[in-house]
Amino acid sequence: LKGVMPNLRVMLADPLSETGESSWNIPATWKTDDQCRNAIKWTAQLVEHRKAGKDQERIPTLVIVDEIDTLLEGSKDYAGAIKKIWKQGRHQGVWLWVLGQSPNATPFLGFNLSDFNNCICLYLNQTASYAIEQQKSIPSNLMVKYHDMTETERYITLVKPKRGKPFITASVKPDSF
């Protein structure tokens, strides 16, 4: 991303960084569970400040929130802010990536599958098969392809683009770049 946008500010919210279990190669800006939840509020406020013309620097900003499913478990309080960031943030040079373990957690976090229409969704390895089984918007015939690929590929990704049909592809092995 830095090659495409050299002045991009990347900020990470990772509750595992506090315990030393993080696998990220960038330092976390927010580390505790409360700080990571506040990262969502901070990002929503940044979008609002930019819309109101209060942020003169307008540094392109990517906020990554890891472990979203456990951070927000049982709380639907953040869904509105996240949806607002996804819909309005890109027009203000602000992007939010949320990462979690389960595609089935979305209803518990206050989302409907239609909320992801403005997003590109990536489901890695086992979460890909869960997504195919559980989500009616993903053709079930992809399960056959998923199982065929597991015989030769260890890392598989289900890609659900904003437009077009979902597809399955082999992923790059972690730490291979």
PDB file of C-alpha atoms in Angstrom:
ATOM      1  CA  LEU A   1       0.000   0.000   0.000  1.00  0.00           C
ATOM      2  CA  LYS A   2       2.814   2.405   0.797  1.00  0.00           C
ATOM      3  CA  GLY A   3       4.078   1.960  -2.765  1.00  0.00           C
ATOM      4  CA  VAL A   4       0.772   3.214  -4.150  1.00  0.00           C
ATOM      5  CA  MET A   5       0.200   5.851  -1.477  1.00  0.00           C
ATOM      6  CA  PRO A   6       3.569   6.790   0.099  1.00  0.00           C
ATOM      7  CA  ASN A   7       2.087   9.177   2.669  1.00  0.00           C
ATOM      8  CA  LEU A   8      -0.459   6.615   3.911  1.00  0.00           C
ATOM      9  CA  ARG A   9      -0.708   6.495   7.699  1.00  0.00           C
ATOM     10  CA  VAL A  10      -1.332   2.918   8.851  1.00  0.00           C
ATOM     11  CA  MET A  11      -2.614   2.510  12.393  1.00  0.00           C
ATOM     12  CA  LEU A  12      -3.193  -0.847  14.072  1.00  0.00           C
ATOM     13  CA  ALA A  13      -5.576  -1.774  16.876  1.00  0.00           C
ATOM     14  CA  ASP A  14      -4.524  -5.212  18.092  1.00  0.00           C
ATOM     15  CA  PRO A  15      -5.447  -6.496  21.556  1.00  0.00           C
ATOM     16  CA  LEU A  16      -2.955  -9.356  21.183  1.00  0.00           C
ATOM     17  CA  SER A  17      -0.025  -6.943  21.006  1.00  0.00           C
ATOM     18  CA  GLU A  18      -0.326  -6.235  24.735  1.00  0.00           C
ATOM     19  CA  THR A  19       0.272  -9.910  25.572  1.00  0.00           C
ATOM     20  CA  GLY A  20       3.023 -10.380  22.982  1.00  0.00           C
ATOM     21  CA  GLU A  21       0.891 -12.772  20.908  1.00  0.00           C
ATOM     22  CA  SER A  22       0.553 -10.422  17.938  1.00  0.00           C
ATOM     23  CA  SER A  23       1.842 -11.541  14.553  1.00  0.00           C
ATOM     24  CA  TRP A  24       1.824  -8.061  13.010  1.00  0.00           C
ATOM     25  CA  ASN A  25       5.050  -6.490  11.747  1.00  0.00           C
ATOM     26  CA  ILE A  26       3.817  -2.977  12.514  1.00  0.00           C
ATOM     27  CA  PRO A  27       3.509  -1.547  16.017  1.00  0.00           C
ATOM     28  CA  ALA A  28       0.020  -1.255  17.474  1.00  0.00           C
ATOM     29  CA  THR A  29      -1.327   2.227  18.161  1.00  0.00           C
ATOM     30  CA  TRP A  30      -4.111   0.786  20.317  1.00  0.00           C
ATOM     31  CA  LYS A  31      -3.331  -2.288  22.454  1.00  0.00           C
ATOM     32  CA  THR A  32      -5.895  -2.966  25.161  1.00  0.00           C
ATOM     33  CA  ASP A  33      -9.433  -4.130  24.446  1.00  0.00           C
ATOM     34  CA  ASP A  34     -10.841  -0.734  25.467  1.00  0.00           C
ATOM     35  CA  GLN A  35      -8.256   1.125  23.384  1.00  0.00           C
ATOM     36  CA  CYS A  36      -9.040  -1.068  20.361  1.00  0.00           C
ATOM     37  CA  ARG A  37     -12.767  -0.373  20.688  1.00  0.00           C
ATOM     38  CA  ASN A  38     -11.944   3.334  20.979  1.00  0.00           C
ATOM     39  CA  ALA A  39      -9.998   3.070  17.705  1.00  0.00           C
ATOM     40  CA  ILE A  40     -13.358   2.626  15.957  1.00  0.00           C
ATOM     41  CA  LYS A  41     -14.746   5.757  17.630  1.00  0.00           C
ATOM     42  CA  TRP A  42     -11.555   7.679  16.794  1.00  0.00           C
ATOM     43  CA  THR A  43     -11.822   6.649  13.135  1.00  0.00           C
ATOM     44  CA  ALA A  44     -15.488   7.682  12.946  1.00  0.00           C
ATOM     45  CA  GLN A  45     -14.574  11.059  14.476  1.00  0.00           C
ATOM     46  CA  LEU A  46     -11.775  11.502  11.935  1.00  0.00           C
ATOM     47  CA  VAL A  47     -14.280  10.964   9.112  1.00  0.00           C
ATOM     48  CA  GLU A  48     -16.622  13.554  10.688  1.00  0.00           C
ATOM     49  CA  HIS A  49     -13.788  16.086  11.167  1.00  0.00           C
ATOM     50  CA  ARG A  50     -12.776  15.729   7.544  1.00  0.00           C
ATOM     51  CA  LYS A  51     -16.343  16.097   6.312  1.00  0.00           C
ATOM     52  CA  ALA A  52     -16.627  19.293   8.363  1.00  0.00           C
ATOM     53  CA  GLY A  53     -13.303  20.630   7.022  1.00  0.00           C
ATOM     54  CA  LYS A  54     -11.636  20.497  10.455  1.00  0.00           C
ATOM     55  CA  ASP A  55      -8.719  18.259   9.403  1.00  0.00           C
ATOM     56  CA  GLN A  56      -6.488  20.374   7.192  1.00  0.00           C
ATOM     57  CA  GLU A  57      -3.694  17.775   6.892  1.00  0.00           C
ATOM     58  CA  ARG A  58      -5.985  15.109   5.431  1.00  0.00           C
ATOM     59  CA  ILE A  59      -3.292  12.433   5.625  1.00  0.00           C
ATOM     60  CA  PRO A  60      -4.662   9.270   3.988  1.00  0.00           C
ATOM     61  CA  THR A  61      -5.325   6.935   6.922  1.00  0.00           C
ATOM     62  CA  LEU A  62      -5.863   3.192   7.121  1.00  0.00           C
ATOM     63  CA  VAL A  63      -7.006   1.868  10.500  1.00  0.00           C
ATOM     64  CA  ILE A  64      -6.783  -1.901  10.973  1.00  0.00           C
ATOM     65  CA  VAL A  65      -8.760  -3.439  13.840  1.00  0.00           C
ATOM     66  CA  ASP A  66      -7.789  -7.045  14.490  1.00  0.00           C
ATOM     67  CA  GLU A  67      -9.786  -9.561  16.525  1.00  0.00           C
ATOM     68  CA  ILE A  68     -13.014  -7.635  15.839  1.00  0.00           C
ATOM     69  CA  ASP A  69     -15.262 -10.602  16.600  1.00  0.00           C
ATOM     70  CA  THR A  70     -13.920 -11.017  20.136  1.00  0.00           C
ATOM     71  CA  LEU A  71     -13.498  -7.284  20.767  1.00  0.00           C
ATOM     72  CA  LEU A  72     -17.137  -6.557  20.024  1.00  0.00           C
ATOM     73  CA  GLU A  73     -18.639  -9.853  21.150  1.00  0.00           C
ATOM     74  CA  GLY A  74     -22.150  -9.242  22.416  1.00  0.00           C
ATOM     75  CA  SER A  75     -21.993  -5.522  21.629  1.00  0.00           C
ATOM     76  CA  LYS A  76     -23.872  -4.002  18.729  1.00  0.00           C
ATOM     77  CA  ASP A  77     -22.867  -0.488  19.785  1.00  0.00           C
ATOM     78  CA  TYR A  78     -20.153  -0.137  17.154  1.00  0.00           C
ATOM     79  CA  ALA A  79     -21.953  -1.415  14.045  1.00  0.00           C
ATOM     80  CA  GLY A  80     -23.333   2.023  13.137  1.00  0.00           C
ATOM     81  CA  ALA A  81     -19.921   3.695  13.397  1.00  0.00           C
ATOM     82  CA  ILE A  82     -18.256   0.949  11.365  1.00  0.00           C
ATOM     83  CA  LYS A  83     -20.888   1.128   8.613  1.00  0.00           C
ATOM     84  CA  LYS A  84     -20.559   4.919   8.504  1.00  0.00           C
ATOM     85  CA  ILE A  85     -16.773   4.678   8.151  1.00  0.00           C
ATOM     86  CA  TRP A  86     -17.096   2.094   5.363  1.00  0.00           C
ATOM     87  CA  LYS A  87     -19.626   4.194   3.449  1.00  0.00           C
ATOM     88  CA  GLN A  88     -18.224   7.703   3.975  1.00  0.00           C
ATOM     89  CA  GLY A  89     -14.595   7.220   4.978  1.00  0.00           C
ATOM     90  CA  ARG A  90     -13.173   6.426   1.574  1.00  0.00           C
ATOM     91  CA  HIS A  91     -14.447   9.792   0.306  1.00  0.00           C
ATOM     92  CA  GLN A  92     -12.473  11.421   3.121  1.00  0.00           C
ATOM     93  CA  GLY A  93      -9.274   9.391   2.677  1.00  0.00           C
ATOM     94  CA  VAL A  94     -10.029   7.124   5.648  1.00  0.00           C
ATOM     95  CA  TRP A  95     -10.289   3.343   5.396  1.00  0.00           C
ATOM     96  CA  LEU A  96     -11.167   0.798   8.060  1.00  0.00           C
ATOM     97  CA  TRP A  97     -10.197  -2.849   7.831  1.00  0.00           C
ATOM     98  CA  VAL A  98     -11.703  -5.172  10.395  1.00  0.00           C
ATOM     99  CA  LEU A  99     -10.343  -8.678  10.847  1.00  0.00           C
ATOM    100  CA  GLY A 100     -11.930 -11.547  12.726  1.00  0.00           C
ATOM    101  CA  GLN A 101     -12.046 -15.297  12.860  1.00  0.00           C
ATOM    102  CA  SER A 102     -15.647 -16.097  12.017  1.00  0.00           C
ATOM    103  CA  PRO A 103     -17.867 -14.995   9.132  1.00  0.00           C
ATOM    104  CA  ASN A 104     -20.786 -16.236  11.239  1.00  0.00           C
ATOM    105  CA  ALA A 105     -20.194 -13.565  13.893  1.00  0.00           C
ATOM    106  CA  THR A 106     -21.608 -10.734  11.789  1.00  0.00           C
ATOM    107  CA  PRO A 107     -25.205 -10.905  13.110  1.00  0.00           C
ATOM    108  CA  PHE A 108     -23.946 -10.894  16.694  1.00  0.00           C
ATOM    109  CA  LEU A 109     -21.964  -7.719  16.028  1.00  0.00           C
ATOM    110  CA  GLY A 110     -25.026  -5.908  14.676  1.00  0.00           C
ATOM    111  CA  PHE A 111     -24.434  -6.421  10.965  1.00  0.00           C
ATOM    112  CA  ASN A 112     -26.548  -7.871   8.193  1.00  0.00           C
ATOM    113  CA  LEU A 113     -24.856  -9.397   5.168  1.00  0.00           C
ATOM    114  CA  SER A 114     -26.136  -6.476   3.077  1.00  0.00           C
ATOM    115  CA  ASP A 115     -23.947  -4.172   5.199  1.00  0.00           C
ATOM    116  CA  PHE A 116     -20.952  -5.679   3.434  1.00  0.00           C
ATOM    117  CA  ASN A 117     -22.090  -4.587  -0.032  1.00  0.00           C
ATOM    118  CA  ASN A 118     -19.606  -1.692   0.098  1.00  0.00           C
ATOM    119  CA  CYS A 119     -16.806  -4.029   1.146  1.00  0.00           C
ATOM    120  CA  ILE A 120     -14.540  -6.635  -0.287  1.00  0.00           C
ATOM    121  CA  CYS A 121     -14.730  -9.657   2.009  1.00  0.00           C
ATOM    122  CA  LEU A 122     -11.916 -12.187   2.256  1.00  0.00           C
ATOM    123  CA  TYR A 123     -12.455 -15.477   4.065  1.00  0.00           C
ATOM    124  CA  LEU A 124      -9.264 -17.407   4.747  1.00  0.00           C
ATOM    125  CA  ASN A 125      -8.910 -21.181   4.966  1.00  0.00           C
ATOM    126  CA  GLN A 126     -11.545 -22.788   7.219  1.00  0.00           C
ATOM    127  CA  THR A 127     -13.615 -19.597   7.478  1.00  0.00           C
ATOM    128  CA  ALA A 128     -14.140 -19.883   3.714  1.00  0.00           C
ATOM    129  CA  SER A 129     -16.023 -23.164   4.105  1.00  0.00           C
ATOM    130  CA  TYR A 130     -18.084 -21.691   6.976  1.00  0.00           C
ATOM    131  CA  ALA A 131     -18.990 -18.704   4.821  1.00  0.00           C
ATOM    132  CA  ILE A 132     -20.022 -20.886   1.878  1.00  0.00           C
ATOM    133  CA  GLU A 133     -22.189 -23.060   4.131  1.00  0.00           C
ATOM    134  CA  GLN A 134     -23.833 -20.185   6.011  1.00  0.00           C
ATOM    135  CA  GLN A 135     -24.250 -17.331   3.553  1.00  0.00           C
ATOM    136  CA  LYS A 136     -26.967 -17.612   0.926  1.00  0.00           C
ATOM    137  CA  SER A 137     -25.275 -14.952  -1.207  1.00  0.00           C
ATOM    138  CA  ILE A 138     -22.356 -17.300  -1.912  1.00  0.00           C
ATOM    139  CA  PRO A 139     -23.042 -20.071  -4.456  1.00  0.00           C
ATOM    140  CA  SER A 140     -22.906 -23.508  -2.815  1.00  0.00           C
ATOM    141  CA  ASN A 141     -21.038 -24.957  -5.810  1.00  0.00           C
ATOM    142  CA  LEU A 142     -17.952 -23.134  -4.517  1.00  0.00           C
ATOM    143  CA  MET A 143     -17.799 -25.742  -1.727  1.00  0.00           C
ATOM    144  CA  VAL A 144     -16.858 -28.407  -4.292  1.00  0.00           C
ATOM    145  CA  LYS A 145     -14.085 -26.189  -5.617  1.00  0.00           C
ATOM    146  CA  TYR A 146     -12.966 -25.423  -2.044  1.00  0.00           C
ATOM    147  CA  HIS A 147     -12.673 -29.140  -1.218  1.00  0.00           C
ATOM    148  CA  ASP A 148     -10.875 -29.848  -4.499  1.00  0.00           C
ATOM    149  CA  MET A 149      -8.355 -27.108  -3.765  1.00  0.00           C
ATOM    150  CA  THR A 150      -7.667 -28.330  -0.226  1.00  0.00           C
ATOM    151  CA  GLU A 151      -6.088 -31.453  -1.732  1.00  0.00           C
ATOM    152  CA  THR A 152      -3.304 -29.415  -3.359  1.00  0.00           C
ATOM    153  CA  GLU A 153      -3.305 -26.031  -1.622  1.00  0.00           C
ATOM    154  CA  ARG A 154      -2.827 -25.291   2.059  1.00  0.00           C
ATOM    155  CA  TYR A 155      -3.840 -21.625   1.972  1.00  0.00           C
ATOM    156  CA  ILE A 156      -7.174 -20.839   0.339  1.00  0.00           C
ATOM    157  CA  THR A 157      -9.177 -17.612   0.186  1.00  0.00           C
ATOM    158  CA  LEU A 158     -12.819 -17.049  -0.665  1.00  0.00           C
ATOM    159  CA  VAL A 159     -13.138 -13.596  -2.222  1.00  0.00           C
ATOM    160  CA  LYS A 160     -16.510 -11.871  -2.166  1.00  0.00           C
ATOM    161  CA  PRO A 161     -16.032  -8.705  -4.257  1.00  0.00           C
ATOM    162  CA  LYS A 162     -18.258  -5.611  -4.155  1.00  0.00           C
ATOM    163  CA  ARG A 163     -19.365  -6.394  -7.690  1.00  0.00           C
ATOM    164  CA  GLY A 164     -19.222  -9.693  -9.488  1.00  0.00           C
ATOM    165  CA  LYS A 165     -19.360 -13.278  -8.369  1.00  0.00           C
ATOM    166  CA  PRO A 166     -17.553 -14.738  -5.355  1.00  0.00           C
ATOM    167  CA  PHE A 167     -14.580 -16.949  -6.209  1.00  0.00           C
ATOM    168  CA  ILE A 168     -11.972 -19.143  -4.557  1.00  0.00           C
ATOM    169  CA  THR A 169      -8.248 -18.740  -5.049  1.00  0.00           C
ATOM    170  CA  ALA A 170      -5.005 -20.039  -3.590  1.00  0.00           C
ATOM    171  CA  SER A 171      -3.505 -17.604  -1.078  1.00  0.00           C
ATOM    172  CA  VAL A 172       0.052 -16.509  -0.612  1.00  0.00           C
ATOM    173  CA  LYS A 173       1.673 -18.435   2.221  1.00  0.00           C
ATOM    174  CA  PRO A 174       1.982 -16.253   5.327  1.00  0.00           C
ATOM    175  CA  ASP A 175       5.439 -14.692   5.796  1.00  0.00           C
ATOM    176  CA  SER A 176       6.392 -15.490   2.188  1.00  0.00           C
ATOM    177  CA  PHE A 177       6.975 -11.894   1.167  1.00  0.00           C
TER     178      PHE A 177
END
